[in-house]
XYZ file of C-alpha atoms in Angstrom:
703
model
C -223.154 -65.484 -35.967
C -222.859 -61.950 -34.496
C -219.332 -62.866 -33.182
C -218.241 -63.580 -36.810
C -219.415 -60.158 -38.059
C -216.776 -57.560 -38.952
C -217.471 -53.891 -39.932
C -214.975 -51.914 -42.040
C -214.568 -48.360 -43.450
C -213.464 -48.113 -47.097
C -211.315 -45.559 -48.809
C -211.089 -45.122 -52.595
C -214.579 -46.583 -53.407
C -215.083 -44.431 -56.453
C -218.227 -45.585 -58.308
C -221.347 -47.625 -58.022
C -220.150 -50.147 -60.553
C -216.896 -50.516 -58.721
C -218.839 -51.020 -55.474
C -220.923 -53.835 -57.093
C -217.787 -55.553 -58.422
C -215.952 -55.237 -55.011
C -218.959 -56.689 -53.221
C -218.993 -59.591 -55.756
C -215.252 -60.146 -55.231
C -215.632 -60.149 -51.472
C -218.554 -62.654 -51.719
C -216.250 -65.015 -53.626
C -213.640 -65.217 -50.801
C -214.079 -68.786 -49.344
C -214.167 -67.657 -45.640
C -216.919 -65.090 -46.291
C -220.516 -66.241 -45.465
C -222.261 -62.966 -46.295
C -221.409 -59.470 -47.219
C -223.224 -56.082 -47.222
C -221.688 -53.008 -48.894
C -222.969 -49.529 -48.119
C -221.813 -47.395 -51.076
C -223.178 -44.105 -49.632
C -221.378 -44.518 -46.330
C -218.270 -46.423 -47.829
C -218.831 -49.115 -45.206
C -218.464 -52.911 -45.475
C -220.114 -55.516 -43.208
C -218.590 -59.013 -43.564
C -219.941 -62.161 -41.963
C -216.983 -64.578 -41.879
C -213.271 -64.686 -41.172
C -211.802 -62.739 -44.123
C -208.525 -60.792 -43.377
C -208.045 -57.169 -44.401
C -205.382 -58.303 -46.856
C -207.879 -60.547 -48.520
C -210.500 -57.693 -48.672
C -207.964 -55.253 -50.118
C -206.979 -57.792 -52.694
C -210.652 -58.024 -53.689
C -210.635 -54.331 -54.162
C -207.217 -54.015 -55.758
C -208.769 -53.307 -59.172
C -209.939 -49.917 -57.799
C -207.284 -49.279 -55.219
C -209.737 -49.781 -52.363
C -208.240 -49.526 -48.825
C -209.945 -51.288 -45.931
C -209.873 -50.107 -42.214
C -211.578 -51.577 -39.105
C -214.641 -49.539 -38.167
C -213.615 -49.168 -34.566
C -210.070 -47.906 -35.332
C -209.769 -44.342 -34.144
C -206.783 -43.408 -36.256
C -207.700 -40.443 -38.436
C -207.935 -41.206 -42.081
C -205.014 -39.855 -44.198
C -206.448 -37.086 -46.281
C -204.933 -36.882 -49.685
C -204.977 -33.820 -51.812
C -207.047 -34.188 -55.030
C -203.927 -33.391 -56.994
C -201.754 -36.062 -55.255
C -204.012 -39.115 -55.920
C -202.320 -41.539 -58.245
C -205.244 -41.720 -60.633
C -205.441 -37.955 -60.871
C -201.665 -37.649 -61.506
C -201.930 -40.173 -64.404
C -204.971 -38.176 -65.713
C -202.783 -34.963 -65.825
C -199.885 -36.812 -67.513
C -202.351 -38.238 -70.065
C -203.560 -34.635 -70.800
C -199.932 -33.506 -71.244
C -199.151 -36.216 -73.874
C -202.541 -35.562 -75.547
C -201.604 -31.862 -75.886
C -198.145 -32.779 -77.108
C -199.709 -35.115 -79.675
C -201.986 -32.345 -80.949
C -199.040 -29.972 -81.220
C -197.090 -32.549 -83.258
C -200.341 -33.206 -85.247
C -200.362 -29.712 -86.510
C -196.536 -29.275 -86.827
C -195.711 -32.601 -88.407
C -198.404 -34.999 -89.537
C -201.321 -37.131 -88.153
C -199.468 -40.402 -89.075
C -195.940 -39.235 -88.036
C -194.416 -41.692 -85.536
C -193.739 -38.980 -83.003
C -197.476 -37.894 -83.184
C -198.784 -41.465 -82.897
C -196.234 -42.159 -80.142
C -197.501 -39.218 -78.067
C -201.121 -40.280 -78.421
C -200.282 -43.980 -77.566
C -198.388 -42.702 -74.517
C -201.498 -40.710 -73.476
C -203.740 -43.753 -73.952
C -201.437 -46.175 -72.087
C -200.682 -43.868 -69.195
C -204.242 -42.531 -68.767
C -206.052 -45.783 -69.548
C -203.813 -48.404 -67.873
C -206.082 -49.093 -64.891
C -209.115 -48.798 -67.170
C -207.754 -51.379 -69.691
C -206.723 -53.734 -66.872
C -210.267 -53.950 -65.527
C -211.924 -53.620 -68.952
C -209.886 -56.529 -70.432
C -210.622 -58.797 -67.485
C -214.279 -58.053 -67.797
C -214.257 -58.613 -71.482
C -212.729 -62.055 -71.066
C -215.366 -62.887 -68.448
C -218.107 -61.301 -70.694
C -218.932 -58.872 -67.977
C -220.141 -55.661 -69.622
C -219.910 -52.573 -67.532
C -218.740 -48.958 -68.326
C -215.111 -49.910 -68.231
C -215.675 -52.798 -70.724
C -217.528 -50.485 -73.117
C -214.755 -47.843 -72.918
C -212.008 -50.425 -73.452
C -213.705 -51.820 -76.567
C -214.215 -48.248 -77.894
C -210.551 -47.295 -77.405
C -209.124 -50.446 -78.845
C -211.564 -50.009 -81.783
C -210.298 -46.440 -82.245
C -206.657 -47.627 -82.255
C -207.467 -50.346 -84.823
C -208.974 -47.847 -87.277
C -206.161 -45.370 -86.645
C -208.118 -42.792 -84.722
C -205.223 -42.259 -82.175
C -206.044 -38.626 -81.410
C -209.682 -39.335 -80.541
C -208.678 -42.451 -78.516
C -206.368 -40.290 -76.408
C -209.006 -37.657 -75.840
C -211.541 -40.372 -74.870
C -209.068 -41.803 -72.331
C -208.333 -38.439 -70.787
C -211.981 -37.399 -70.555
C -213.113 -40.610 -69.101
C -210.293 -40.543 -66.536
C -211.365 -36.927 -65.690
C -215.028 -38.022 -65.353
C -214.066 -40.812 -62.947
C -211.915 -38.479 -60.909
C -214.754 -35.854 -60.634
C -217.268 -38.562 -59.672
C -215.023 -39.927 -56.974
C -214.415 -36.382 -55.695
C -218.121 -35.556 -55.588
C -218.949 -38.816 -53.792
C -216.333 -38.017 -51.142
C -217.864 -34.595 -50.638
C -221.275 -36.266 -50.181
C -219.799 -38.732 -47.670
C -218.444 -35.820 -45.612
C -221.924 -35.434 -44.128
C -221.397 -38.686 -42.193
C -217.761 -37.923 -41.479
C -218.578 -34.621 -40.011
C -221.225 -36.292 -37.745
C -218.515 -38.787 -36.601
C -216.260 -35.893 -35.605
C -218.948 -34.158 -33.490
C -218.389 -36.059 -30.249
C -214.880 -35.927 -28.510
C -212.660 -38.998 -28.517
C -211.503 -38.463 -24.989
C -213.413 -37.604 -21.713
C -212.376 -36.277 -18.352
C -214.024 -38.406 -15.661
C -214.028 -38.884 -11.914
C -214.085 -42.375 -10.371
C -214.145 -42.307 -6.682
C -211.567 -39.725 -5.691
C -209.451 -39.909 -8.878
C -209.914 -37.699 -11.919
C -208.561 -38.834 -15.238
C -208.699 -38.356 -19.008
C -209.476 -41.501 -20.857
C -210.715 -42.680 -24.260
C -214.521 -42.569 -24.496
C -214.598 -46.449 -25.293
C -213.168 -46.910 -21.774
C -215.920 -44.775 -20.020
C -218.368 -46.882 -18.038
C -222.028 -46.219 -17.135
C -222.095 -44.390 -13.869
C -218.816 -42.537 -14.320
C -218.986 -38.820 -13.587
C -217.991 -36.587 -16.484
C -216.272 -33.274 -15.604
C -217.231 -30.634 -18.168
C -215.708 -27.135 -18.223
C -217.146 -24.079 -19.901
C -216.620 -24.240 -23.653
C -215.956 -27.951 -23.758
C -217.923 -30.555 -25.775
C -219.788 -33.138 -23.880
C -218.266 -36.556 -24.641
C -221.114 -38.891 -23.589
C -224.927 -39.001 -23.027
C -225.780 -38.564 -19.348
C -227.699 -36.797 -16.637
C -226.483 -33.568 -14.920
C -225.846 -34.256 -11.166
C -224.224 -30.944 -10.285
C -224.121 -27.482 -11.742
C -226.105 -25.610 -14.311
C -225.291 -24.263 -17.755
C -226.558 -23.390 -21.277
C -225.968 -26.195 -23.697
C -225.691 -25.706 -27.431
C -227.484 -28.718 -28.852
C -227.480 -27.697 -32.529
C -225.322 -30.629 -33.514
C -227.972 -33.122 -32.363
C -231.369 -31.290 -32.575
C -230.674 -28.463 -35.047
C -231.875 -25.948 -32.408
C -230.006 -22.649 -32.752
C -230.781 -21.369 -29.264
C -228.893 -22.919 -26.362
C -230.949 -24.941 -23.793
C -230.629 -24.299 -20.011
C -229.677 -27.461 -18.165
C -229.693 -28.172 -14.492
C -229.547 -31.190 -12.107
C -231.721 -33.991 -13.347
C -231.649 -32.914 -17.063
C -230.380 -35.033 -19.936
C -227.404 -33.996 -21.957
C -226.117 -35.496 -25.242
C -222.629 -36.425 -26.601
C -221.370 -33.838 -29.104
C -223.260 -30.871 -27.577
C -221.308 -27.818 -26.257
C -221.289 -26.502 -22.663
C -221.378 -22.757 -23.061
C -220.893 -21.274 -19.583
C -221.099 -23.051 -16.247
C -219.161 -26.124 -15.010
C -221.139 -29.355 -14.993
C -220.813 -32.769 -13.522
C -222.665 -35.431 -15.526
C -223.396 -39.164 -14.624
C -222.884 -41.237 -17.805
C -226.023 -43.150 -18.676
C -225.032 -44.783 -22.042
C -221.972 -46.510 -23.448
C -220.212 -44.754 -26.370
C -221.902 -47.147 -29.018
C -225.326 -46.420 -27.626
C -225.167 -42.565 -27.370
C -227.707 -40.544 -29.383
C -225.064 -39.366 -31.834
C -223.798 -42.972 -32.350
C -227.427 -44.050 -33.177
C -227.873 -41.101 -35.489
C -224.681 -42.019 -37.385
C -225.766 -45.652 -37.645
C -229.251 -44.785 -38.853
C -228.002 -42.244 -41.319
C -225.635 -44.877 -42.804
C -228.439 -47.405 -42.914
C -230.609 -44.807 -44.615
C -227.988 -44.034 -47.232
C -227.641 -47.745 -48.062
C -231.396 -48.202 -48.538
C -232.359 -47.714 -52.208
C -235.051 -45.176 -52.982
C -237.802 -46.158 -55.564
C -236.171 -43.962 -58.257
C -232.839 -45.633 -57.605
C -234.366 -49.119 -57.908
C -235.937 -48.023 -61.244
C -232.519 -46.731 -62.545
C -230.793 -49.947 -61.451
C -233.450 -52.052 -63.303
C -233.180 -49.800 -66.255
C -229.405 -49.950 -66.394
C -229.435 -53.730 -66.274
C -231.210 -53.863 -69.647
C -229.739 -50.614 -70.988
C -226.074 -51.578 -71.234
C -226.688 -54.819 -73.317
C -229.097 -52.847 -75.463
C -226.436 -50.179 -76.200
C -223.887 -52.885 -77.143
C -226.369 -54.431 -79.598
C -227.173 -50.975 -81.075
C -223.449 -50.164 -81.404
C -222.846 -53.482 -83.131
C -225.690 -52.920 -85.529
C -224.547 -49.370 -86.348
C -221.024 -50.621 -87.074
C -222.157 -53.667 -89.231
C -225.509 -53.078 -90.991
C -224.583 -49.979 -93.117
C -221.474 -51.567 -94.621
C -223.051 -54.996 -95.130
C -226.369 -53.980 -96.519
C -225.913 -50.399 -97.941
C -222.264 -50.474 -99.040
C -221.114 -47.958 -96.318
C -217.491 -47.428 -95.443
C -216.444 -49.973 -92.851
C -213.974 -47.517 -91.051
C -216.626 -44.782 -90.987
C -219.374 -46.992 -89.559
C -217.166 -48.901 -87.074
C -216.139 -45.487 -85.900
C -219.855 -44.499 -85.422
C -220.486 -47.794 -83.627
C -217.547 -47.027 -81.198
C -218.992 -43.503 -80.640
C -222.391 -45.155 -79.806
C -220.622 -47.372 -77.250
C -219.035 -44.325 -75.619
C -222.109 -42.186 -75.552
C -224.123 -45.193 -74.201
C -222.101 -45.411 -70.994
C -224.719 -45.159 -68.219
C -222.420 -43.272 -65.780
C -224.693 -40.270 -65.499
C -227.827 -42.398 -65.093
C -226.272 -44.657 -62.445
C -225.102 -41.744 -60.324
C -228.228 -39.614 -60.909
C -230.021 -40.857 -57.670
C -227.523 -42.068 -55.067
C -225.497 -38.813 -54.885
C -228.771 -36.795 -54.448
C -230.059 -39.120 -51.726
C -226.782 -39.461 -49.840
C -226.317 -35.603 -49.882
C -229.833 -34.851 -48.807
C -229.942 -37.316 -45.878
C -226.536 -35.971 -44.707
C -227.877 -32.390 -44.847
C -230.983 -33.376 -42.889
C -228.895 -35.044 -40.187
C -226.715 -31.944 -39.751
C -229.984 -29.947 -39.308
C -231.499 -32.167 -36.589
C -233.725 -34.276 -38.894
C -233.156 -38.002 -39.109
C -234.571 -39.473 -42.343
C -234.514 -43.272 -42.187
C -234.084 -43.974 -45.949
C -234.419 -42.689 -49.513
C -237.956 -44.089 -49.722
C -239.055 -41.835 -46.856
C -237.344 -38.944 -48.409
C -239.258 -39.426 -51.625
C -242.586 -40.113 -49.879
C -242.183 -36.874 -47.902
C -241.644 -35.011 -51.133
C -245.079 -36.266 -52.351
C -247.155 -35.347 -49.270
C -250.548 -33.802 -49.774
C -251.845 -33.987 -46.182
C -250.399 -33.986 -42.647
C -252.142 -35.231 -39.535
C -250.977 -33.992 -36.130
C -251.433 -35.526 -32.711
C -252.548 -32.588 -30.488
C -250.903 -33.130 -27.084
C -247.204 -32.526 -27.077
C -247.087 -31.915 -30.763
C -249.168 -28.784 -31.500
C -249.402 -28.061 -27.811
C -246.802 -28.057 -25.042
C -248.313 -31.279 -23.558
C -248.251 -29.702 -20.080
C -251.816 -28.385 -19.012
C -251.962 -25.218 -16.887
C -254.724 -23.757 -14.739
C -256.116 -20.757 -16.788
C -259.281 -19.709 -14.819
C -260.801 -20.182 -11.442
C -264.436 -19.012 -11.356
C -265.625 -18.613 -7.714
C -269.375 -19.501 -7.130
C -269.454 -19.225 -3.314
C -267.691 -17.021 -0.737
C -264.514 -19.135 -0.646
C -261.258 -17.524 -1.756
C -259.212 -18.662 -4.761
C -256.414 -19.727 -2.460
C -258.824 -21.891 -0.382
C -260.345 -23.466 -3.429
C -256.811 -24.384 -4.595
C -255.897 -25.748 -1.163
C -258.984 -28.044 -1.137
C -258.457 -29.114 -4.803
C -254.784 -29.857 -4.252
C -255.436 -31.927 -1.050
C -257.686 -34.213 -3.132
C -255.728 -34.160 -6.454
C -252.317 -35.055 -4.802
C -253.515 -38.730 -4.838
C -254.328 -38.617 -8.603
C -251.959 -39.368 -11.503
C -254.045 -37.458 -14.006
C -252.232 -34.578 -16.007
C -255.100 -32.155 -14.932
C -254.366 -33.023 -11.264
C -250.718 -32.139 -11.710
C -251.855 -28.738 -13.306
C -253.817 -27.904 -10.142
C -250.884 -29.010 -7.855
C -248.481 -26.786 -9.797
C -250.859 -23.813 -9.566
C -251.297 -24.256 -5.746
C -247.508 -24.441 -5.195
C -247.009 -21.261 -7.355
C -249.467 -19.266 -5.280
C -248.289 -20.766 -1.940
C -251.755 -22.150 -1.128
C -252.135 -23.584 2.345
C -251.680 -27.401 2.544
C -254.773 -29.314 3.746
C -255.181 -32.974 4.686
C -257.572 -35.075 2.676
C -259.006 -38.367 4.047
C -260.942 -41.225 2.457
C -259.914 -40.494 -1.128
C -261.991 -42.383 -3.741
C -261.568 -42.194 -7.467
C -264.718 -42.059 -9.622
C -263.504 -43.686 -12.826
C -263.494 -41.409 -15.838
C -265.252 -38.575 -13.891
C -263.210 -37.372 -10.965
C -262.644 -38.060 -7.283
C -263.913 -37.364 -3.755
C -262.399 -37.032 -0.323
C -262.996 -35.466 3.093
C -261.196 -32.166 3.729
C -261.510 -30.444 7.155
C -264.587 -32.591 7.932
C -266.476 -31.819 4.684
C -266.818 -34.348 1.794
C -265.772 -32.593 -1.445
C -266.091 -33.754 -5.020
C -263.772 -32.646 -7.835
C -264.252 -33.699 -11.488
C -266.053 -33.277 -14.802
C -269.530 -31.553 -15.202
C -270.918 -35.093 -15.727
C -269.796 -36.133 -12.189
C -271.800 -33.190 -10.631
C -274.852 -33.687 -12.999
C -275.122 -37.123 -11.347
C -275.229 -35.601 -7.799
C -277.122 -32.367 -8.081
C -278.712 -29.806 -10.380
C -275.856 -27.466 -11.180
C -278.244 -24.844 -12.746
C -278.389 -23.129 -16.132
C -276.020 -20.155 -15.136
C -273.227 -22.628 -14.129
C -273.809 -24.569 -17.379
C -273.521 -21.396 -19.374
C -270.170 -20.522 -17.713
C -268.806 -24.105 -18.345
C -269.853 -23.917 -22.054
C -268.147 -20.471 -22.420
C -264.943 -21.842 -21.032
C -265.087 -25.036 -23.117
C -265.716 -22.893 -26.276
C -262.269 -21.397 -25.563
C -260.661 -24.803 -25.742
C -260.426 -25.290 -21.947
C -261.162 -28.418 -19.944
C -263.442 -27.548 -17.015
C -263.452 -29.279 -13.582
C -265.976 -28.510 -10.793
C -265.185 -28.446 -7.113
C -268.031 -28.710 -4.618
C -270.118 -30.785 -2.202
C -273.317 -32.811 -2.549
C -275.372 -29.697 -2.244
C -273.475 -26.944 -4.077
C -270.735 -26.140 -6.544
C -267.940 -23.961 -4.985
C -265.897 -23.226 -8.045
C -265.107 -24.020 -11.716
C -261.426 -24.705 -12.451
C -260.485 -24.340 -16.116
C -257.348 -26.142 -17.367
C -255.813 -25.787 -20.867
C -252.882 -27.359 -22.669
C -250.879 -24.385 -23.893
C -250.432 -24.126 -27.692
C -246.786 -23.977 -28.733
C -245.908 -20.486 -29.840
C -244.468 -21.741 -33.121
C -247.403 -23.984 -34.129
C -249.569 -21.415 -35.978
C -246.535 -20.111 -38.062
C -245.554 -23.680 -38.979
C -249.074 -24.593 -40.156
C -249.072 -21.414 -42.214
C -245.733 -22.329 -43.765
C -247.072 -25.878 -44.624
C -250.084 -24.301 -46.478
C -247.657 -22.055 -48.355
C -245.710 -25.185 -49.346
C -248.846 -26.582 -50.927
C -249.881 -29.037 -48.230
C -253.684 -29.299 -48.998
C -254.900 -30.730 -45.746
C -253.724 -30.189 -42.202
C -255.635 -32.284 -39.656
C -255.502 -32.465 -35.801
C -256.378 -35.767 -34.330
C -257.214 -35.512 -30.590
C -258.980 -37.468 -27.845
C -260.255 -34.015 -26.387
C -263.932 -32.968 -26.622
C -265.109 -31.305 -29.851
C -265.347 -27.769 -28.385
C -261.760 -27.903 -27.120
C -260.481 -29.533 -30.320
C -262.289 -27.088 -32.624
C -261.084 -24.032 -30.569
C -257.431 -25.078 -30.826
C -257.873 -26.214 -34.503
C -259.389 -22.810 -35.634
C -256.821 -20.767 -33.686
C -254.017 -22.574 -35.446
C -255.544 -22.267 -38.878
C -255.815 -26.112 -39.477
C -258.107 -27.213 -42.328
C -259.773 -29.951 -40.155
C -260.106 -31.117 -36.623
C -261.217 -34.649 -35.578
C -261.945 -34.850 -31.834
C -262.955 -37.462 -29.185
C -260.883 -40.139 -30.930
C -259.542 -43.301 -29.400
C -256.112 -44.657 -30.723
C -258.055 -47.061 -33.043
C -260.154 -44.090 -34.313
C -256.981 -42.189 -35.193
C -255.893 -45.169 -37.365
C -259.317 -45.052 -39.226
C -258.947 -41.272 -39.618
C -255.464 -41.677 -41.219
C -256.791 -44.271 -43.655
C -259.760 -41.968 -44.557
C -257.364 -39.025 -45.182
C -255.160 -41.227 -47.312
C -258.107 -42.300 -49.492
C -259.250 -38.714 -49.926
C -255.857 -36.851 -50.353
C -253.297 -39.438 -51.315
C -249.887 -39.305 -49.457
C -250.329 -38.464 -45.760
C -247.792 -37.978 -42.846
C -248.680 -38.505 -39.166
C -246.709 -36.318 -36.706
C -246.669 -37.479 -33.078
C -244.273 -38.235 -30.251
C -243.293 -41.738 -31.447
C -244.583 -43.510 -28.286
C -248.354 -43.045 -28.361
C -250.493 -43.433 -31.527
C -248.070 -46.013 -32.961
C -250.731 -47.606 -35.177
C -251.506 -44.197 -36.814
C -247.762 -43.489 -37.313
C -247.269 -46.908 -38.944
C -250.305 -46.610 -41.147
C -249.400 -43.225 -42.577
C -247.172 -43.041 -45.690
C -244.603 -41.232 -43.442
C -244.486 -41.500 -39.705
C -242.821 -38.417 -38.221
C -241.764 -38.517 -34.512
C -240.796 -35.437 -32.451
C -238.255 -35.244 -29.725
C -236.043 -38.044 -31.186
C -233.017 -36.854 -29.137
C -234.807 -37.742 -25.871
C -236.494 -41.049 -26.824
C -235.020 -44.236 -28.283
C -238.546 -45.244 -29.290
C -238.899 -42.305 -31.593
C -235.565 -43.048 -33.229
C -236.423 -46.655 -33.691
C -240.123 -46.482 -34.806
C -240.532 -43.402 -36.921
C -239.622 -43.052 -40.589
C -238.455 -39.542 -39.823
C -237.447 -38.191 -36.376
C -237.294 -34.505 -35.626
C -234.522 -34.468 -32.997
C -235.693 -31.356 -31.235
C -239.098 -31.463 -29.420
C -240.363 -28.851 -31.905
C -242.148 -28.722 -35.296
C -239.776 -25.980 -36.567
C -237.966 -28.518 -38.775
C -241.100 -29.905 -40.470
C -241.347 -27.314 -43.318
C -237.599 -27.580 -43.861
C -237.919 -31.450 -44.184
C -240.749 -31.185 -46.696
C -238.881 -28.529 -48.696
C -235.677 -30.658 -48.687
C -237.640 -33.742 -49.794
C -239.295 -31.875 -52.620
C -236.010 -30.374 -53.826
C -234.396 -33.806 -53.724
C -237.267 -35.350 -55.770
C -237.041 -32.486 -58.267
C -233.239 -32.880 -58.542
C -233.456 -36.759 -59.086
C -236.105 -36.152 -61.866
C -233.932 -33.461 -63.474
C -230.914 -35.797 -63.298
C -232.709 -38.850 -64.814
C -234.451 -36.761 -67.469
C -231.196 -34.923 -68.439
C -229.053 -38.030 -68.489
C -231.461 -39.931 -70.806
C -232.271 -36.845 -73.023
C -228.555 -36.130 -73.561
C -227.924 -39.827 -74.635
C -230.954 -39.764 -76.995
C -229.856 -36.571 -78.640
C -226.238 -37.900 -79.048
C -227.454 -41.192 -80.474
C -229.671 -39.396 -82.948
C -226.540 -37.722 -84.319
C -225.560 -41.177 -85.667
C -228.204 -40.812 -88.414
C -226.630 -37.952 -90.260
C -223.154 -39.278 -89.307
C -222.323 -36.360 -87.085
C -221.580 -38.383 -83.872
C -217.869 -38.363 -83.192
C -215.916 -39.932 -80.295
C -215.295 -36.393 -79.088
C -218.994 -35.555 -78.956
C -219.725 -38.960 -77.480
C -217.300 -38.590 -74.563
C -218.284 -35.028 -73.906
C -222.020 -36.072 -73.837
C -221.148 -38.860 -71.400
C -218.713 -36.836 -69.222
C -220.838 -33.692 -69.414
C -223.997 -35.524 -68.350
C -222.138 -37.204 -65.421
C -220.647 -33.908 -64.260
C -223.825 -31.929 -64.575
C -225.853 -34.643 -62.752
C -223.245 -34.683 -59.911
C -223.006 -30.888 -59.541
C -226.872 -30.682 -59.629
C -227.008 -33.185 -56.782
C -224.413 -31.303 -54.784
C -226.721 -28.305 -54.497
C -228.405 -30.303 -51.737
C -225.297 -29.796 -49.568
C -226.482 -26.290 -48.845
C -227.708 -26.049 -45.208
C -230.940 -24.244 -45.893
C -233.232 -25.189 -48.736
C -236.345 -23.181 -47.804
């Protein structure tokens, strides 16, 4: 099945109705088994053996061009003024103006005047009529069908001038909608242009420049200062500062040296680097981001689903209303046929659901593109909307609010042994352990150049610590509980332990069966930005910020209060975190869970929005979370919430405005004030305002 799947890029896909019709036409091709059209990304996925000619024929009604997805040829950029449909719009305007000049100079019914208006209608409305008439014969009622009926009706009752204006304004509206959609799609196109198309590599002793599609895993990339990195890989030689803003949104370059991971599309700022390629071009982080952003833009948000359902019933309802307006007054109340048919046509025009249909997708596509450029991957419109409605946020502690790398903060000596000797004994035992606290002791011992001792007979005491013989003496290292089982540690030692724990530190004891030699306090360092970010979230109106941690209550509460969190839940197992998320959801409504995307998977899945940090480094985070913050930092969380809220507000404004303007225009029918002019201005004006309002989301910073 997969072998038969073809992916194409589309040019000239101008509106949502055209997209739906194109998809239907493609589906009717006999060799096509299935088809998926992504309007936001202008991307077509076809299951079957359809040729490009067949696909372009299916889209001929809208001048749609089809290109293979993997073709690297740059798309031909056409000036707005050189597009055929825009040229015909300008010619239509010219003949409309000529018609009005003759209207005032000669007469409304003069052949020259009528001729100018007919020219404007035929030139500007040719493509509209072609589609509209076909739809009318098939009884398919979309916007172009409604407009065709309205213009033919205007011609029949002799309203040539208004027919010409309607054609021009509709063509202008379509051109502007197409232009704005292209601008929105630039967010993806700009992402696709981030990574270079060629790479300089070394294979064996030969150095060559080749297309990135031909680069193999294991090839060595040669990257000079100022160059973009073409592929994901691992630095094997050299060191440099790398600007990762294109992937993670971080403004400050990150220092990279041998063993560090680098990403395609990032910029090498100073030193020369040699990088071993670890992923093929289609698997790089930027390729995954592009794919996920396109998928996200195809997924319909709840408000868009509502609009689609509404429009389904709305269009036939408008046609019935227009028919009744045209027929009932003349039949039942002796009204003038020409006057009420005219009003019925105006109702048809004002009833076009253009503004309503574009109210949501343009906003969603633009916002998701903006987020991607800022290092935030939002996996769909539904997650964007859910984030805009958040009342509470739960945070995993380790690696999210803290650095996730514990450090030794205090060594309290209780005998005559020196600090260096204590570290030497502790390191000799802990070198056999995989526990994060053990690695903190090892790092500290290396930093102070503690002497290296040999430990024999290492035994792990599950959940409590370990013991081993060092220089002929059996030493224990571990939690206070381990020592309480061996000897009475005394009230003074207990007091010192409690004081350290109250500061949010984990305390280990080192000693023998008869005495405690030292207390070693270890703490996971709080991220410098965490406190500021929590403050920003509260300013944004997030009612509840909760830390979920497996640490003891003293440590958890100390960190929670220092960060200004509203609540801390400590000593939690993974299943307890899931229960905690459900409790927060019941109490506060919409809740997000922020973690690393690997641990705490049940809690991330249970929350309304699962937000993973460090998406650039982990495929798991990209795949499992609803939203991935590409940098390993919370800095982008307030931005994401702000963007989501602004998007929600804009969608609501768009839907409200589009419907309100229609209702006001329709009410003008009652006193007989609704003209074709007012109708088309109401329709085009609503579409234009909705589109321009959505385009405000293109701005990089929304905070």
